[in-house]
Amino acid sequence: MADQSAGLDWRKGTPVSTRFDDPYFSLENGLAETRHVFLTGNGLPDRFGDGFHIAELGFGTGLNLLAALDLWRQSGQRGRLFFTTFEAYPLTPEQMIRAQQAFPELAPLAQELAPLWGQHAFALPDLTFQMIEGDARQTLPEWPGAVDAWFLDGFSPAKNPELWNADLMAQVARHMAPGATAASYTAAGHVRRALAAAGLEVMRVSGYGRKRHMTIATKPIASA
Ligand SMILES: C[S@@+](CC[C@H](N)C(=O)[O-])C[C@H]1O[C@@H](n2cnc3c(N)ncnc32)[C@H](O)[C@@H]1O
């Protein structure tokens, strides 16, 4: 059977994938970038509401989940956030815990969730979590959900092209409720074109830090 382990190097506390030769999050400020790209990019917290469903391509260290749940709690939401993530090469709980130590601001949340890592599904009073393990090109087409927001967080399109291909972007669009959004740190032309070809309204907006642009895509309400 093929090796499904993640394979990590550590650079100053940041995990770098040896399989993809790319860091899991920005070497400069991963949390600020996550907040800018995935939270603000998806119009959060303003669009949050009971039952809001986020899906993610690439669970990695769990940083995006922690940042989303932190915002959910900080913004005083009631009810339950749903978070479904697609991951082919899960990190071990030990690797996740070590990576999350880079973000002291999230330490209380990281500590609360630490005993749950390694489980493919769990629930807290305000969170329903599921990790669907396997290659998203195979698992997403079979998944029945329709979400309110996507975090498109593969490694860079040059190093992880399979997580950005046109068929998969069409599947992302198919698994969006009318009015749902998708956000990504990349502004690569082929990714934007694939999202547009899948029927989404695609915008290029200011990126985080040194990245000039990022991408936001919306599913038109009329196309429901
Ligand atoms: C940039 S990292 C994600 C970072 C993550 N969102 C976080 O908060 O730490 C990209 C992730 O995509 C996963 N991945 C790469 N190719 C994949 C595929 N074909 N299907 C599912 N996951 C994949 C990698 O294993 C890695 O965990």
Coordinates of N, CA and C and ligand atoms in Angstrom, one line a residue:
M1 N 0.8 -1.2 0.0 CA 0.0 0.0 0.0 C 0.9 1.3 0.0
A2 N 0.4 2.3 -0.7 CA 1.2 3.5 -0.8 C 1.4 4.2 0.6
D3 N 2.5 4.8 0.8 CA 2.7 5.5 2.1 C 1.8 6.7 2.2
Q4 N 0.9 6.8 3.2 CA 0.0 7.9 3.4 C 0.5 8.8 4.5
S5 N 1.7 8.6 5.0 CA 2.1 9.5 6.1 C 2.5 10.9 5.6
A6 N 2.4 11.9 6.4 CA 2.5 13.2 5.9 C 4.0 13.6 5.6
G7 N 4.9 13.2 6.5 CA 6.3 13.5 6.2 C 6.6 15.0 6.4
L8 N 7.3 15.3 7.5 CA 7.5 16.8 7.9 C 8.9 17.1 8.2
D9 N 9.3 18.3 7.8 CA 10.5 19.0 8.3 C 10.0 20.2 9.1
W10 N 10.7 20.6 10.0 CA 10.3 21.8 10.8 C 11.2 22.9 10.6
R11 N 10.7 24.1 10.2 CA 11.5 25.3 10.1 C 11.0 26.3 11.0
K12 N 11.8 26.6 12.1 CA 11.4 27.5 13.2 C 9.9 27.3 13.6
G13 N 9.6 26.1 13.9 CA 8.2 25.8 14.4 C 7.2 25.7 13.4
T14 N 7.5 25.9 12.1 CA 6.5 25.7 11.0 C 6.7 24.4 10.3
P15 N 5.7 23.5 10.2 CA 5.9 22.3 9.5 C 5.9 22.5 8.0
V16 N 6.9 21.8 7.4 CA 7.0 21.9 5.9 C 6.9 20.4 5.4
S17 N 6.0 20.3 4.4 CA 5.8 18.9 3.9 C 7.0 18.5 3.1
T18 N 7.5 17.3 3.4 CA 8.6 16.7 2.5 C 8.0 16.1 1.2
R19 N 6.7 15.7 1.3 CA 6.0 15.1 0.1 C 5.8 16.2 -0.9
F20 N 5.4 17.4 -0.5 CA 5.0 18.5 -1.4 C 6.0 19.6 -1.4
D21 N 7.0 19.6 -0.5 CA 8.1 20.6 -0.5 C 7.4 22.0 -0.3
D22 N 6.5 22.1 0.6 CA 5.8 23.4 0.8 C 5.4 23.5 2.3
P23 N 5.4 24.7 2.9 CA 5.0 24.8 4.3 C 3.4 24.7 4.4
Y24 N 3.0 24.2 5.6 CA 1.6 24.1 5.9 C 0.9 25.4 6.0
F25 N 1.6 26.4 6.6 CA 1.1 27.8 6.7 C 2.2 28.7 6.5
S26 N 1.9 30.0 6.3 CA 2.9 31.0 6.1 C 4.0 31.0 7.1
L27 N 5.2 31.1 6.7 CA 6.3 31.1 7.6 C 6.3 32.4 8.4
E28 N 5.7 33.4 7.9 CA 5.7 34.7 8.6 C 4.6 34.8 9.7
N29 N 3.3 34.7 9.2 CA 2.2 34.8 10.2 C 1.0 34.0 9.7
G30 N 1.1 32.7 10.0 CA 0.1 31.8 9.5 C -1.4 32.2 10.0
L31 N -1.5 32.6 11.2 CA -2.8 32.9 11.7 C -3.4 34.1 11.1
A32 N -2.6 35.2 10.9 CA -3.1 36.4 10.3 C -3.5 36.1 8.9
E33 N -2.7 35.3 8.2 CA -3.1 35.0 6.8 C -4.4 34.2 6.7
T34 N -4.5 33.2 7.6 CA -5.8 32.4 7.7 C -6.9 33.3 7.9
R35 N -6.8 34.3 8.8 CA -7.9 35.1 9.1 C -8.3 36.0 7.9
H36 N -7.2 36.5 7.3 CA -7.5 37.4 6.1 C -8.1 36.6 5.0
V37 N -7.5 35.5 4.6 CA -7.9 34.8 3.4 C -9.2 34.0 3.6
F38 N -9.3 33.2 4.6 CA -10.4 32.3 4.8 C -11.6 32.8 5.5
L39 N -11.3 33.6 6.6 CA -12.4 34.2 7.4 C -12.9 35.4 6.8
T40 N -12.1 36.5 6.7 CA -12.6 37.7 6.0 C -13.0 37.4 4.6
G41 N -12.2 36.6 3.9 CA -12.5 36.3 2.5 C -13.9 35.7 2.3
N42 N -14.4 34.9 3.3 CA -15.7 34.3 3.2 C -16.8 35.2 3.9
G43 N -16.4 36.4 4.2 CA -17.4 37.3 4.8 C -17.7 37.0 6.3
L44 N -16.8 36.4 7.0 CA -17.0 36.0 8.4 C -16.3 37.0 9.3
P45 N -17.0 37.2 10.5 CA -18.1 36.5 11.1 C -19.5 36.9 10.6
D46 N -19.6 38.0 9.8 CA -21.0 38.5 9.5 C -22.0 37.5 9.0
R47 N -21.5 36.5 8.2 CA -22.4 35.5 7.6 C -22.7 34.3 8.5
F48 N -22.0 34.2 9.6 CA -22.2 33.1 10.5 C -23.7 33.1 11.0
G49 N -24.1 31.9 11.3 CA -25.5 31.7 11.9 C -25.6 30.3 12.3
D50 N -26.5 29.9 13.1 CA -26.7 28.6 13.6 C -26.7 27.6 12.4
G51 N -25.9 26.6 12.4 CA -25.9 25.6 11.3 C -24.9 25.9 10.2
F52 N -24.2 27.0 10.3 CA -23.3 27.5 9.2 C -22.3 26.3 9.0
H53 N -22.1 26.0 7.7 CA -21.2 24.9 7.3 C -20.0 25.3 6.5
I54 N -18.9 25.0 7.0 CA -17.6 25.3 6.3 C -17.1 24.0 5.8
A55 N -16.5 23.9 4.6 CA -15.8 22.8 4.1 C -14.4 23.2 3.7
E56 N -13.4 22.3 3.8 CA -12.0 22.7 3.6 C -11.4 21.6 2.7
L57 N -10.6 22.0 1.8 CA -9.7 21.1 1.1 C -8.3 21.2 1.8
G58 N -7.9 20.2 2.5 CA -6.6 20.2 3.1 C -6.6 20.6 4.6
F59 N -6.8 19.6 5.5 CA -6.9 19.9 6.9 C -5.6 20.2 7.6
G60 N -4.5 19.6 7.1 CA -3.2 19.9 7.6 C -3.1 19.9 9.1
T61 N -2.7 21.0 9.7 CA -2.4 21.2 11.1 C -3.7 21.5 11.9
G62 N -4.8 21.7 11.3 CA -6.0 22.1 12.0 C -6.0 23.6 12.3
L63 N -5.1 24.4 11.8 CA -5.1 25.8 12.1 C -6.3 26.5 11.7
N64 N -6.8 26.2 10.5 CA -8.0 26.9 9.9 C -9.2 26.6 10.8
L65 N -9.3 25.3 11.2 CA -10.4 25.0 12.1 C -10.4 25.8 13.4
L66 N -9.2 25.8 14.0 CA -9.0 26.6 15.3 C -9.4 28.0 15.1
A67 N -8.9 28.6 14.0 CA -9.2 30.0 13.7 C -10.7 30.3 13.5
A68 N -11.3 29.4 12.8 CA -12.8 29.5 12.6 C -13.6 29.4 13.8
L69 N -13.2 28.4 14.7 CA -14.0 28.2 15.9 C -13.7 29.3 16.9
D70 N -12.5 29.8 16.9 CA -12.2 31.0 17.7 C -13.0 32.2 17.3
L71 N -13.2 32.4 16.0 CA -14.0 33.6 15.6 C -15.5 33.3 15.9
W72 N -15.9 32.1 15.7 CA -17.3 31.7 16.1 C -17.6 32.1 17.5
R73 N -16.7 31.7 18.4 CA -16.9 32.0 19.8 C -16.7 33.5 20.2
Q74 N -15.7 34.1 19.6 CA -15.4 35.5 19.9 C -16.5 36.4 19.4
S75 N -17.2 36.0 18.4 CA -18.3 36.8 17.8 C -19.6 36.5 18.4
G76 N -19.6 35.6 19.5 CA -20.8 35.3 20.3 C -21.9 34.6 19.5
Q77 N -21.5 33.7 18.6 CA -22.6 32.9 17.9 C -23.3 32.0 18.8
R78 N -24.6 31.7 18.5 CA -25.3 30.7 19.2 C -25.5 29.5 18.2
G79 N -25.7 28.4 18.8 CA -25.9 27.2 17.9 C -24.6 26.5 17.6
R80 N -24.6 26.0 16.4 CA -23.6 25.0 16.0 C -22.9 25.3 14.7
L81 N -21.6 25.3 14.7 CA -20.8 25.4 13.4 C -20.5 24.0 12.9
F82 N -20.7 23.8 11.6 CA -20.3 22.5 11.0 C -19.0 22.7 10.2
F83 N -18.0 21.8 10.4 CA -16.8 21.9 9.7 C -16.4 20.6 9.2
T84 N -16.3 20.5 7.8 CA -16.0 19.2 7.2 C -14.7 19.4 6.4
T85 N -13.8 18.6 6.6 CA -12.5 18.8 5.9 C -12.0 17.5 5.2
F86 N -11.4 17.7 4.1 CA -10.9 16.6 3.2 C -9.4 16.5 3.2
E87 N -8.9 15.4 3.6 CA -7.4 15.3 3.8 C -6.9 13.9 3.4
A88 N -5.9 13.9 2.5 CA -5.3 12.6 2.1 C -4.2 12.1 3.0
Y89 N -3.5 13.0 3.6 CA -2.3 12.6 4.4 C -2.4 13.2 5.8
P90 N -3.3 12.6 6.7 CA -3.5 13.3 8.0 C -2.2 13.3 8.8
L91 N -2.0 14.5 9.4 CA -0.9 14.5 10.4 C -1.2 13.7 11.6
T92 N -0.2 13.3 12.4 CA -0.5 12.6 13.7 C -0.9 13.7 14.7
P93 N -1.7 13.3 15.7 CA -2.0 14.2 16.8 C -0.8 15.0 17.3
E94 N 0.3 14.3 17.5 CA 1.5 14.9 18.0 C 2.0 16.0 17.1
Q95 N 2.0 15.7 15.8 CA 2.5 16.7 14.8 C 1.5 17.9 14.8
M96 N 0.2 17.7 14.9 CA -0.7 18.8 15.0 C -0.5 19.7 16.2
I97 N -0.3 19.0 17.3 CA -0.2 19.8 18.6 C 1.1 20.6 18.5
R98 N 2.2 20.0 18.0 CA 3.4 20.8 17.9 C 3.3 22.0 17.0
A99 N 2.6 21.8 15.8 CA 2.4 22.9 14.9 C 1.6 24.0 15.5
Q100 N 0.6 23.6 16.2 CA -0.3 24.7 16.8 C 0.3 25.5 17.9
Q101 N 1.5 25.0 18.4 CA 2.2 25.8 19.4 C 2.7 27.1 18.8
A102 N 2.7 27.2 17.5 CA 3.2 28.5 16.9 C 2.2 29.6 17.1
F103 N 1.0 29.3 17.7 CA 0.0 30.3 17.8 C -0.5 30.4 19.3
P104 N 0.2 31.1 20.1 CA -0.1 31.1 21.5 C -1.5 31.7 21.8
E105 N -2.0 32.6 20.8 CA -3.3 33.2 21.0 C -4.4 32.1 20.9
L106 N -4.1 31.0 20.3 CA -5.1 29.9 20.1 C -4.9 28.8 21.1
A107 N -4.0 29.0 22.1 CA -3.6 27.9 23.0 C -4.8 27.3 23.8
P108 N -5.7 28.1 24.3 CA -6.8 27.5 25.1 C -7.6 26.6 24.2
L109 N -7.9 27.0 23.0 CA -8.7 26.2 22.1 C -7.9 25.0 21.6
A110 N -6.6 25.2 21.3 CA -5.8 24.0 20.9 C -5.8 23.0 22.0
Q111 N -5.7 23.4 23.3 CA -5.7 22.5 24.4 C -7.0 21.8 24.5
E112 N -8.1 22.5 24.3 CA -9.4 21.9 24.4 C -9.6 20.8 23.4
L113 N -9.1 21.0 22.2 CA -9.3 20.1 21.1 C -8.3 19.0 21.0
A114 N -7.1 19.2 21.7 CA -6.0 18.2 21.6 C -6.4 16.8 21.8
P115 N -7.2 16.5 22.8 CA -7.6 15.1 23.0 C -8.4 14.5 21.9
L116 N -8.9 15.3 21.0 CA -9.8 14.8 20.0 C -9.1 14.5 18.6
W117 N -7.9 15.0 18.5 CA -7.2 14.8 17.2 C -7.0 13.4 17.0
G118 N -7.1 13.0 15.7 CA -7.0 11.6 15.4 C -8.3 10.9 15.2
Q119 N -9.4 11.6 15.7 CA -10.7 11.1 15.5 C -11.3 11.7 14.2
H120 N -12.0 10.9 13.4 CA -12.4 11.4 12.1 C -13.7 12.2 12.3
A121 N -14.4 12.1 13.4 CA -15.6 12.9 13.7 C -15.7 13.1 15.2
F122 N -16.1 14.3 15.5 CA -16.4 14.5 16.9 C -17.4 15.7 17.0
A123 N -18.0 15.9 18.2 CA -18.9 17.0 18.4 C -18.7 17.6 19.7
L124 N -18.7 19.0 19.7 CA -18.7 19.8 20.9 C -20.1 20.5 21.0
P125 N -20.4 21.2 22.1 CA -21.7 21.8 22.1 C -21.9 22.8 20.9
D126 N -20.8 23.4 20.4 CA -20.9 24.4 19.4 C -20.2 24.0 18.0
L127 N -19.8 22.7 17.9 CA -19.1 22.3 16.7 C -19.4 20.9 16.4
T128 N -19.7 20.6 15.1 CA -19.7 19.3 14.5 C -18.6 19.2 13.5
F129 N -17.6 18.3 13.8 CA -16.4 18.2 13.0 C -16.4 16.8 12.3
Q130 N -16.0 16.8 11.0 CA -15.8 15.6 10.3 C -14.5 15.7 9.4
M131 N -13.6 14.8 9.4 CA -12.5 14.7 8.5 C -12.8 13.5 7.6
I132 N -12.8 13.8 6.3 CA -13.0 12.7 5.3 C -11.7 12.4 4.7
E133 N -11.2 11.3 5.1 CA -9.8 10.9 4.7 C -9.8 10.3 3.3
G134 N -8.7 10.7 2.6 CA -8.6 10.2 1.2 C -8.3 11.3 0.2
D135 N -8.0 10.9 -1.0 CA -7.8 11.9 -2.0 C -9.1 12.6 -2.4
A136 N -9.1 13.9 -2.2 CA -10.4 14.7 -2.4 C -10.9 14.5 -3.8
R137 N -10.1 14.1 -4.8 CA -10.6 13.9 -6.1 C -11.6 12.7 -6.2
Q138 N -11.3 11.8 -5.2 CA -12.2 10.6 -5.1 C -13.4 10.8 -4.1
T139 N -13.0 11.5 -2.9 CA -14.0 11.5 -1.9 C -15.0 12.6 -2.0
L140 N -14.6 13.8 -2.6 CA -15.6 14.9 -2.7 C -16.8 14.6 -3.6
P141 N -16.5 14.0 -4.8 CA -17.7 13.7 -5.7 C -18.7 12.8 -5.0
E142 N -18.3 12.0 -4.1 CA -19.3 11.1 -3.5 C -20.0 11.7 -2.2
W143 N -19.5 12.9 -1.8 CA -20.0 13.5 -0.6 C -21.3 14.2 -0.9
P144 N -22.3 14.1 0.0 CA -23.6 14.6 -0.3 C -23.8 16.1 0.1
G145 N -22.9 16.7 0.8 CA -23.1 18.0 1.5 C -23.2 19.2 0.5
A146 N -23.8 20.3 1.0 CA -23.8 21.6 0.3 C -23.5 22.6 1.4
V147 N -22.3 23.3 1.2 CA -21.9 24.2 2.4 C -22.1 25.6 2.1
D148 N -21.8 26.4 3.1 CA -21.9 27.9 3.0 C -20.6 28.5 2.7
A149 N -19.5 27.9 3.0 CA -18.2 28.5 2.7 C -17.1 27.4 2.5
W150 N -16.3 27.6 1.6 CA -15.1 26.7 1.3 C -13.8 27.4 1.7
F151 N -12.9 26.7 2.3 CA -11.5 27.1 2.5 C -10.7 26.2 1.5
L152 N -10.3 26.8 0.4 CA -9.5 26.1 -0.6 C -8.0 26.2 -0.2
D153 N -7.4 25.2 0.5 CA -6.1 25.4 1.1 C -5.2 24.3 0.8
G154 N -5.1 23.8 -0.5 CA -4.1 22.9 -0.9 C -2.7 23.6 -0.8
F155 N -1.7 22.8 -0.9 CA -0.3 23.4 -1.1 C -0.4 24.2 -2.4
S156 N 0.7 24.9 -2.7 CA 0.7 25.8 -3.9 C 0.3 25.1 -5.1
P157 N -0.5 25.7 -6.0 CA -0.9 25.0 -7.2 C 0.2 24.4 -8.0
A158 N 1.4 25.0 -8.0 CA 2.5 24.5 -8.7 C 3.0 23.1 -8.1
K159 N 2.9 23.0 -6.8 CA 3.4 21.8 -6.1 C 2.3 20.8 -5.8
N160 N 1.1 21.2 -5.8 CA 0.0 20.3 -5.4 C -1.2 20.4 -6.5
P161 N -0.8 20.3 -7.8 CA -1.8 20.6 -8.8 C -3.1 19.8 -8.7
E162 N -3.0 18.6 -8.2 CA -4.2 17.7 -8.1 C -5.3 18.3 -7.2
L163 N -4.9 19.2 -6.3 CA -5.9 19.8 -5.4 C -6.6 21.1 -6.0
W164 N -6.2 21.4 -7.2 CA -6.7 22.6 -7.8 C -7.2 22.4 -9.2
N165 N -7.3 21.1 -9.6 CA -7.7 20.9 -11.0 C -9.1 21.3 -11.3
A166 N -9.5 21.4 -12.6 CA -10.8 21.9 -13.0 C -11.9 21.0 -12.5
D167 N -11.7 19.7 -12.6 CA -12.7 18.8 -12.2 C -13.1 19.0 -10.7
L168 N -12.0 19.1 -9.9 CA -12.2 19.3 -8.5 C -12.9 20.6 -8.1
M169 N -12.5 21.7 -8.9 CA -13.1 23.0 -8.6 C -14.6 22.9 -9.0
A170 N -14.9 22.1 -10.0 CA -16.3 21.9 -10.4 C -17.1 21.2 -9.2
Q171 N -16.4 20.3 -8.6 CA -17.0 19.6 -7.5 C -17.2 20.5 -6.3
V172 N -16.2 21.4 -6.1 CA -16.3 22.4 -5.0 C -17.6 23.2 -5.3
A173 N -17.8 23.7 -6.5 CA -19.0 24.5 -6.8 C -20.3 23.7 -6.7
R174 N -20.2 22.4 -7.0 CA -21.4 21.6 -6.9 C -21.8 21.4 -5.4
H175 N -20.8 21.5 -4.5 CA -21.1 21.3 -3.1 C -21.3 22.6 -2.4
M176 N -21.9 23.6 -3.0 CA -22.1 24.9 -2.4 C -23.6 25.2 -2.5
A177 N -24.1 25.8 -1.3 CA -25.5 26.2 -1.3 C -25.6 27.5 -2.1
P178 N -26.7 27.9 -2.6 CA -26.9 29.2 -3.3 C -26.4 30.3 -2.4
G179 N -25.6 31.2 -2.9 CA -25.1 32.4 -2.1 C -23.8 32.0 -1.3
A180 N -23.4 30.7 -1.4 CA -22.2 30.3 -0.7 C -21.0 30.9 -1.3
T181 N -19.9 30.9 -0.5 CA -18.6 31.5 -1.0 C -17.5 30.5 -0.9
A182 N -16.4 30.7 -1.7 CA -15.2 29.9 -1.5 C -14.1 31.0 -1.5
A183 N -13.0 30.7 -0.7 CA -11.9 31.6 -0.7 C -10.6 30.8 -0.8
S184 N -9.6 31.4 -1.4 CA -8.3 30.8 -1.5 C -7.2 31.9 -1.5
Y185 N -6.1 31.5 -1.0 CA -4.9 32.4 -1.0 C -4.4 32.6 -2.4
T186 N -4.6 31.7 -3.3 CA -4.0 31.8 -4.6 C -4.9 32.6 -5.6
A187 N -4.2 33.3 -6.5 CA -4.9 34.0 -7.5 C -4.5 33.4 -8.9
A188 N -4.0 32.2 -8.9 CA -3.6 31.5 -10.1 C -4.7 31.6 -11.1
G189 N -4.4 32.0 -12.4 CA -5.4 32.1 -13.4 C -6.2 30.9 -13.7
H190 N -5.5 29.7 -13.7 CA -6.2 28.5 -14.0 C -7.2 28.1 -13.0
V191 N -6.9 28.5 -11.7 CA -7.9 28.2 -10.6 C -9.1 29.1 -10.8
R192 N -8.8 30.4 -11.0 CA -10.0 31.3 -11.2 C -10.8 30.9 -12.4
R193 N -10.2 30.5 -13.5 CA -10.9 30.1 -14.7 C -11.8 28.9 -14.4
A194 N -11.2 27.9 -13.7 CA -11.9 26.7 -13.4 C -13.1 27.0 -12.5
L195 N -13.0 27.9 -11.5 CA -14.1 28.2 -10.7 C -15.2 29.0 -11.5
A196 N -14.8 29.8 -12.4 CA -15.7 30.6 -13.2 C -16.5 29.6 -14.2
A197 N -15.7 28.6 -14.7 CA -16.3 27.7 -15.6 C -17.3 26.8 -14.9
A198 N -17.2 26.7 -13.6 CA -18.1 25.9 -12.8 C -19.3 26.7 -12.4
G199 N -19.4 27.9 -12.9 CA -20.6 28.7 -12.7 C -20.5 29.7 -11.5
L200 N -19.3 29.9 -10.9 CA -19.2 30.8 -9.8 C -18.8 32.2 -10.3
E201 N -19.2 33.2 -9.5 CA -18.8 34.6 -9.8 C -17.4 34.8 -9.1
V202 N -16.4 35.0 -9.8 CA -15.0 35.0 -9.2 C -14.4 36.4 -9.1
M203 N -13.9 36.7 -8.0 CA -13.3 38.0 -7.8 C -11.8 37.9 -7.3
R204 N -10.9 38.7 -7.8 CA -9.6 38.8 -7.4 C -9.5 40.0 -6.4
V205 N -9.1 39.7 -5.2 CA -9.1 40.8 -4.2 C -7.7 40.8 -3.5
S206 N -7.4 41.8 -2.6 CA -6.1 41.9 -2.1 C -5.7 40.7 -1.2
G207 N -4.5 40.3 -1.4 CA -4.0 39.1 -0.7 C -3.4 39.5 0.6
Y208 N -2.9 38.6 1.4 CA -2.3 38.9 2.7 C -0.8 39.1 2.5
G209 N -0.2 40.1 3.2 CA 1.2 40.3 3.2 C 1.8 40.5 1.8
R210 N 2.8 39.7 1.5 CA 3.4 39.9 0.2 C 2.6 39.4 -1.0
K211 N 1.6 38.6 -0.7 CA 0.8 38.1 -1.8 C -0.2 39.2 -2.3
R212 N 0.0 39.6 -3.5 CA -0.8 40.8 -4.0 C -2.3 40.5 -4.1
H213 N -2.6 39.3 -4.5 CA -4.0 38.9 -4.8 C -4.4 37.6 -4.2
M214 N -5.7 37.4 -3.9 CA -6.2 36.1 -3.6 C -7.6 36.0 -4.3
T215 N -8.3 34.9 -4.1 CA -9.5 34.7 -4.9 C -10.7 34.4 -4.0
I216 N -11.8 35.1 -4.4 CA -13.1 34.8 -3.7 C -14.1 34.4 -4.8
A217 N -14.9 33.4 -4.6 CA -15.9 33.0 -5.6 C -17.2 32.8 -4.9
T218 N -18.3 33.2 -5.6 CA -19.6 33.1 -5.0 C -20.6 32.3 -5.9
K219 N -21.4 31.5 -5.3 CA -22.4 30.8 -6.1 C -23.6 31.7 -6.3
P220 N -24.0 32.0 -7.5 CA -25.1 32.9 -7.7 C -26.4 32.3 -7.1
I221 N -27.2 33.1 -6.5 CA -28.5 32.6 -5.9 C -29.4 32.1 -7.0
A222 N -29.4 32.8 -8.2 CA -30.3 32.5 -9.2 C -30.0 31.1 -9.9
S223 N -28.7 30.6 -9.7 CA -28.4 29.4 -10.4 C -28.8 28.2 -9.6
A224 N -29.5 28.4 -8.5 CA -29.8 27.3 -7.6 C -30.7 26.2 -8.3
Ligands
LIG1 C1 -1.4 23.8 2.9 S1 -1.8 22.3 3.6 C2 -3.3 22.7 4.5 C3 -3.1 23.6 5.7 C4 -4.3 23.5 6.7 N1 -5.5 24.0 6.2 C5 -4.0 24.0 8.0 O1 -4.9 24.8 8.6 O2 -2.9 23.7 8.6 C6 -2.5 21.3 2.3 C7 -3.1 20.0 2.7 O3 -3.7 19.4 1.6 C8 -3.5 18.0 1.7 N2 -3.6 17.4 0.4 C9 -2.8 17.4 -0.6 N3 -3.3 16.7 -1.7 C10 -4.5 16.3 -1.3 C11 -5.5 15.5 -2.0 N4 -5.3 15.1 -3.3 N5 -6.6 15.2 -1.3 C12 -6.8 15.6 0.0 N6 -5.9 16.4 0.7 C13 -4.7 16.7 0.0 C14 -2.1 17.9 2.3 O4 -1.9 16.6 2.9 C15 -2.1 19.1 3.3 O5 -2.5 18.6 4.6

